[in-house]
Tab-separated table of C-alpha atoms in Angstrom:
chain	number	residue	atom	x	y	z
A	1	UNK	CA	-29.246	-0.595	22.393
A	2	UNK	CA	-27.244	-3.459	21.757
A	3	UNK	CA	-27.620	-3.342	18.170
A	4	UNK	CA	-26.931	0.487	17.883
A	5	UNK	CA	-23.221	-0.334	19.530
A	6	UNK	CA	-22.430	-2.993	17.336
A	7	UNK	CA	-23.357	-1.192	14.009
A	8	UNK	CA	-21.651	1.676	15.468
A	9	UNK	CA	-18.727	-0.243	16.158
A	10	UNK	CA	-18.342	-2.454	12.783
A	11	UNK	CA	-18.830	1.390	10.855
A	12	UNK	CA	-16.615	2.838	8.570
A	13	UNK	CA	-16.639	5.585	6.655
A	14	UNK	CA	-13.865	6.371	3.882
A	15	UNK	CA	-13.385	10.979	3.170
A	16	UNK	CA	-11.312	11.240	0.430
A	17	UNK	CA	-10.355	14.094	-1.931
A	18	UNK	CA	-7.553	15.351	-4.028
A	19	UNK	CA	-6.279	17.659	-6.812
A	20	UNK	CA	-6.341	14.954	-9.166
A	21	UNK	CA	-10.353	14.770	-9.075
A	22	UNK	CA	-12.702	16.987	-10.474
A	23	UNK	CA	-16.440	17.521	-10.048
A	24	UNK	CA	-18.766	14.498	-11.095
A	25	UNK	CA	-15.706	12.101	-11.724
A	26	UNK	CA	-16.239	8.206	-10.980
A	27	UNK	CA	-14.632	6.436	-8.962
A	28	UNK	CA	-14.803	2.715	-8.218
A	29	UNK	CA	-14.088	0.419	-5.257
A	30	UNK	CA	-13.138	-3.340	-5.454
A	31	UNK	CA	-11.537	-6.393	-3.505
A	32	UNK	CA	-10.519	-8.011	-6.739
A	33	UNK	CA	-7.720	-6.928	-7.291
A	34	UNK	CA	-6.953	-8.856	-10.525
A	35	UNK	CA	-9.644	-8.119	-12.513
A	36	UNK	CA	-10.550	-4.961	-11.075
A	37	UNK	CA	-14.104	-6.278	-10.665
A	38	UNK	CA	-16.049	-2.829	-9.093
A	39	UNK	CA	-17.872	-3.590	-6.123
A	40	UNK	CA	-19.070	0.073	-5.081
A	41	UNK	CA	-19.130	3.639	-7.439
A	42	UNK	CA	-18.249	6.809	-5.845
A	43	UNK	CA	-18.956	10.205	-7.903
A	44	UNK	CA	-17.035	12.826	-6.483
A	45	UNK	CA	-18.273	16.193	-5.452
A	46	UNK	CA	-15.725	19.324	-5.759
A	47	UNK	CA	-13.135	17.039	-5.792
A	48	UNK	CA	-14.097	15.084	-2.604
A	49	UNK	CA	-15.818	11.584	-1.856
A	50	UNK	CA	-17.221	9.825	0.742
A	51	UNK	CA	-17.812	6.061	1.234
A	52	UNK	CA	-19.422	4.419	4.586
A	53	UNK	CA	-20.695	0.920	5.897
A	54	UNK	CA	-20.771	-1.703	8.143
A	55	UNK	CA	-17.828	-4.282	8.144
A	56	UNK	CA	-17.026	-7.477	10.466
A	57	UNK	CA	-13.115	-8.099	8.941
A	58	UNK	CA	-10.123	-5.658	7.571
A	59	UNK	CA	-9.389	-6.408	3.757
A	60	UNK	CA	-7.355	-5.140	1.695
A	61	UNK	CA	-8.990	-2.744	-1.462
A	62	UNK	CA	-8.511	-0.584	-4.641
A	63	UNK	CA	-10.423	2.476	-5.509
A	64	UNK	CA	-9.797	3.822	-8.997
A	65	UNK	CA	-10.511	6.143	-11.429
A	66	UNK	CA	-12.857	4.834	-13.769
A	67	UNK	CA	-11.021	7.462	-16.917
A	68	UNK	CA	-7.553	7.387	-15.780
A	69	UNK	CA	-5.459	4.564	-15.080
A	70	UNK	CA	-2.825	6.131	-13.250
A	71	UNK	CA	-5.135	7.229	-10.512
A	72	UNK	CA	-5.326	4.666	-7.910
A	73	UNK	CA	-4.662	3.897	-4.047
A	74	UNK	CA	-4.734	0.822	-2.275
A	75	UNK	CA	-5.728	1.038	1.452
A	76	UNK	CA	-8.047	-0.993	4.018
A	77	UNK	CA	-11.354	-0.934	5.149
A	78	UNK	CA	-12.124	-1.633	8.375
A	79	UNK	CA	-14.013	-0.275	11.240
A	80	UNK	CA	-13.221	3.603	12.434
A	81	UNK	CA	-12.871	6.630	9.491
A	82	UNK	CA	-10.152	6.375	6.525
A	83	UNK	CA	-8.572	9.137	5.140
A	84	UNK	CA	-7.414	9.049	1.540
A	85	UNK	CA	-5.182	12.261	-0.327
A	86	UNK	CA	-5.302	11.519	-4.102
A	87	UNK	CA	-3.257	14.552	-5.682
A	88	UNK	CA	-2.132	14.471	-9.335
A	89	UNK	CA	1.584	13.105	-8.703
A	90	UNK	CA	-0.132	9.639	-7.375
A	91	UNK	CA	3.178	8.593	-5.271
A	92	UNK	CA	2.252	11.345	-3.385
A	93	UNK	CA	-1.391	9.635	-1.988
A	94	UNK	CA	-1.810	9.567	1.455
A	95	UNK	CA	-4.260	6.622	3.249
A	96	UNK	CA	-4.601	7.062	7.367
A	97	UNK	CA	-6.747	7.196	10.183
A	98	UNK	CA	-7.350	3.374	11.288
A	99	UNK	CA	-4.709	0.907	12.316
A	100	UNK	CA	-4.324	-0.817	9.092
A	101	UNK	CA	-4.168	2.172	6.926
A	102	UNK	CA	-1.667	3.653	8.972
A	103	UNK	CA	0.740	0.912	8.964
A	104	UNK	CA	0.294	0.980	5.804
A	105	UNK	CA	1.513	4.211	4.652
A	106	UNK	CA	4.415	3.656	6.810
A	107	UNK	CA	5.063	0.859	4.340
A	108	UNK	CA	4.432	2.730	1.242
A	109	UNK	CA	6.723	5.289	2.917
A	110	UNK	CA	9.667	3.224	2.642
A	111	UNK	CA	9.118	1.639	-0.286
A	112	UNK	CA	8.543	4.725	-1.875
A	113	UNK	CA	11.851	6.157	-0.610
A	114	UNK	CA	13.603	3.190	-1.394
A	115	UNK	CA	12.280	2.835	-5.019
A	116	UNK	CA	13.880	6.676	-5.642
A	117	UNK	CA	17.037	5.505	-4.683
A	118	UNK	CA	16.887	2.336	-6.487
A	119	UNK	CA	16.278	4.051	-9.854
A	120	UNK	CA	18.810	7.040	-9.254
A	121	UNK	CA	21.166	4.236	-8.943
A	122	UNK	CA	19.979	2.103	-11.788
A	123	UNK	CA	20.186	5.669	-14.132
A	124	UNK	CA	23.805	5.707	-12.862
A	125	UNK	CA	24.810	2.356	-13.182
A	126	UNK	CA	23.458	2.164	-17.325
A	127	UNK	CA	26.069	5.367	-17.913
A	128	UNK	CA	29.301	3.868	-16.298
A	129	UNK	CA	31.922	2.576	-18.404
A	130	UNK	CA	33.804	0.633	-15.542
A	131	UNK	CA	32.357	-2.852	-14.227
A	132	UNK	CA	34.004	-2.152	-11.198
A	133	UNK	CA	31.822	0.905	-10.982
A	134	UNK	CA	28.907	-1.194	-12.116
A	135	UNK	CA	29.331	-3.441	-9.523
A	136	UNK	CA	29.962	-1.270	-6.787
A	137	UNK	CA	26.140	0.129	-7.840
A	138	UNK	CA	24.931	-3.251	-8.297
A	139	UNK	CA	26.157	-4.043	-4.587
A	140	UNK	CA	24.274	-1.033	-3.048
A	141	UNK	CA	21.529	-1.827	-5.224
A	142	UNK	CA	21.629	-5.442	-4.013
A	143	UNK	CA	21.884	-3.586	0.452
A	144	UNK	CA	18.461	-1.913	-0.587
A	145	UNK	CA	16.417	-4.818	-1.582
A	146	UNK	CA	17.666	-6.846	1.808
A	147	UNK	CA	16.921	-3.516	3.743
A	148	UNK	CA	13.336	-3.052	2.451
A	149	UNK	CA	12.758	-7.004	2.625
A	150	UNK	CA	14.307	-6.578	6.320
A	151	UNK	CA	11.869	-3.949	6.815
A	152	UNK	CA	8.958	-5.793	5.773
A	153	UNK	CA	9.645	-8.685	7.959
A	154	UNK	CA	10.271	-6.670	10.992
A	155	UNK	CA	7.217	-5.008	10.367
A	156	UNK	CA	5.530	-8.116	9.853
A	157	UNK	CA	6.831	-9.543	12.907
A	158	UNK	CA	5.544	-6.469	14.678
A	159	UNK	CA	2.333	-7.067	13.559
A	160	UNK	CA	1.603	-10.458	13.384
A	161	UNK	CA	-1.107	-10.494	15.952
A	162	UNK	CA	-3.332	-8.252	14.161
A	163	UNK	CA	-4.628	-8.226	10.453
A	164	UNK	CA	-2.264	-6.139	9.184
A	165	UNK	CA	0.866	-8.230	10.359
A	166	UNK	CA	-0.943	-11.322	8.336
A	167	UNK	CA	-1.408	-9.130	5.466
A	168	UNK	CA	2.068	-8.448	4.988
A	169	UNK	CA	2.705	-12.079	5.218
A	170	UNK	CA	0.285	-13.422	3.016
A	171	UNK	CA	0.855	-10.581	0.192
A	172	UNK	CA	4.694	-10.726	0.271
A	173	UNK	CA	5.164	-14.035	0.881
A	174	UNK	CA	7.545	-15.568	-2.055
A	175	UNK	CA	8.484	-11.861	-2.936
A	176	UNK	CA	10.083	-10.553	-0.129
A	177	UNK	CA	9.611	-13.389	2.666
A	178	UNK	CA	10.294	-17.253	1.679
A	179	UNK	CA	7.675	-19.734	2.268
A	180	UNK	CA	9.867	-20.633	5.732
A	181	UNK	CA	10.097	-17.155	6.528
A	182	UNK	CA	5.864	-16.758	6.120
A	183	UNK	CA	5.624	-20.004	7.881
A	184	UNK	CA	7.180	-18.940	10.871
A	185	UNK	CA	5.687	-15.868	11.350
A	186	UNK	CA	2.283	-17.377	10.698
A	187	UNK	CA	2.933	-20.127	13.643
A	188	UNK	CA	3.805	-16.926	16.012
């Protein structure tokens, strides 16, 4: 009986589908996220796949298309069931359902918002012939990167107690956090 909770409890079990897959497509899974090193293969079925095991820690994973490179998602497994939307227009994807994976699309959320005002700006700035103009762009250009690295230390702050708070840290450290900044947190 014992055994039976604690299987059930470490379980996870990833449903994903979207637009963007078709019938008998593969699909791979990995943790290196370098070299893209597969550690599972998913074939999808009417544009849907499933994924499930047994897992002691949250870490961080890729699963992509094995013909197109465009189509890929990041999310988390850990214990409980992951959702994952992969339509055609990939900014669109969707991961939820656990902790982690939630958090995390709140994340990609933002960034994703941010990133459409970043280039409408940058598309503005290349076609004025003031500086003054240029600058002024530059300047709210400049407000969005502090509010997104803001954002991502608030959040991390948030969530330091759990894996996804250390996550943040560890990924964006020297990016968007400075060594003191991911030092502190850590120490929380």
């Amino acid at each position: 009986m014992l055994l039976a909770a604690c299987t059930e409890e470490n379980a996870y079990r990833v449903k994903g589908e979207g637009s963007a897959l078709k019938n008998g497509d593969t699909l791979f899974l990995t943790t290196d996220l370098v070299n893209l090193t597969p550690t599972d293969t998913i074939i999808v079925k009417d544009g849907q796949f499933t994924l499930s095991g047994q897992t002691d820690s949250t870490f961080f994973c890729l699963i992509y298309s094995a013909s197109d490179d465009e189509l890929a998602v990041p999310f988390f497994i850990e214990p409980g069931t992951i959702t994952i939307d992969m339509p055609k227009d990939m900014e669109l994807s969707r991961v939820s359902g656990t902790p982690c994976n939630n958090e995390w699309q709140v994340v990609n959320d933002t960034m994703m918002s941010m990133s459409i005002k970043m280039n409408r700006l940058a598309s503005q700035m290349y076609s004025y012939q003031n500086e003054e103009q240029m600058r002024k762009t530059q300047q709210q250009m400049d407000q969005l990167n502090a509010q997104f690295k803001s954002f991502i230390h608030e959040k991390a702050k948030k969530n330091i107690s759990n894996e996804f708070g250390y996550f943040l840290v560890t990924f964006y450290c020297n990016e968007l956090l400075s060594p003191t900044e991911c030092r502190e947190l850590i120490a929380q």
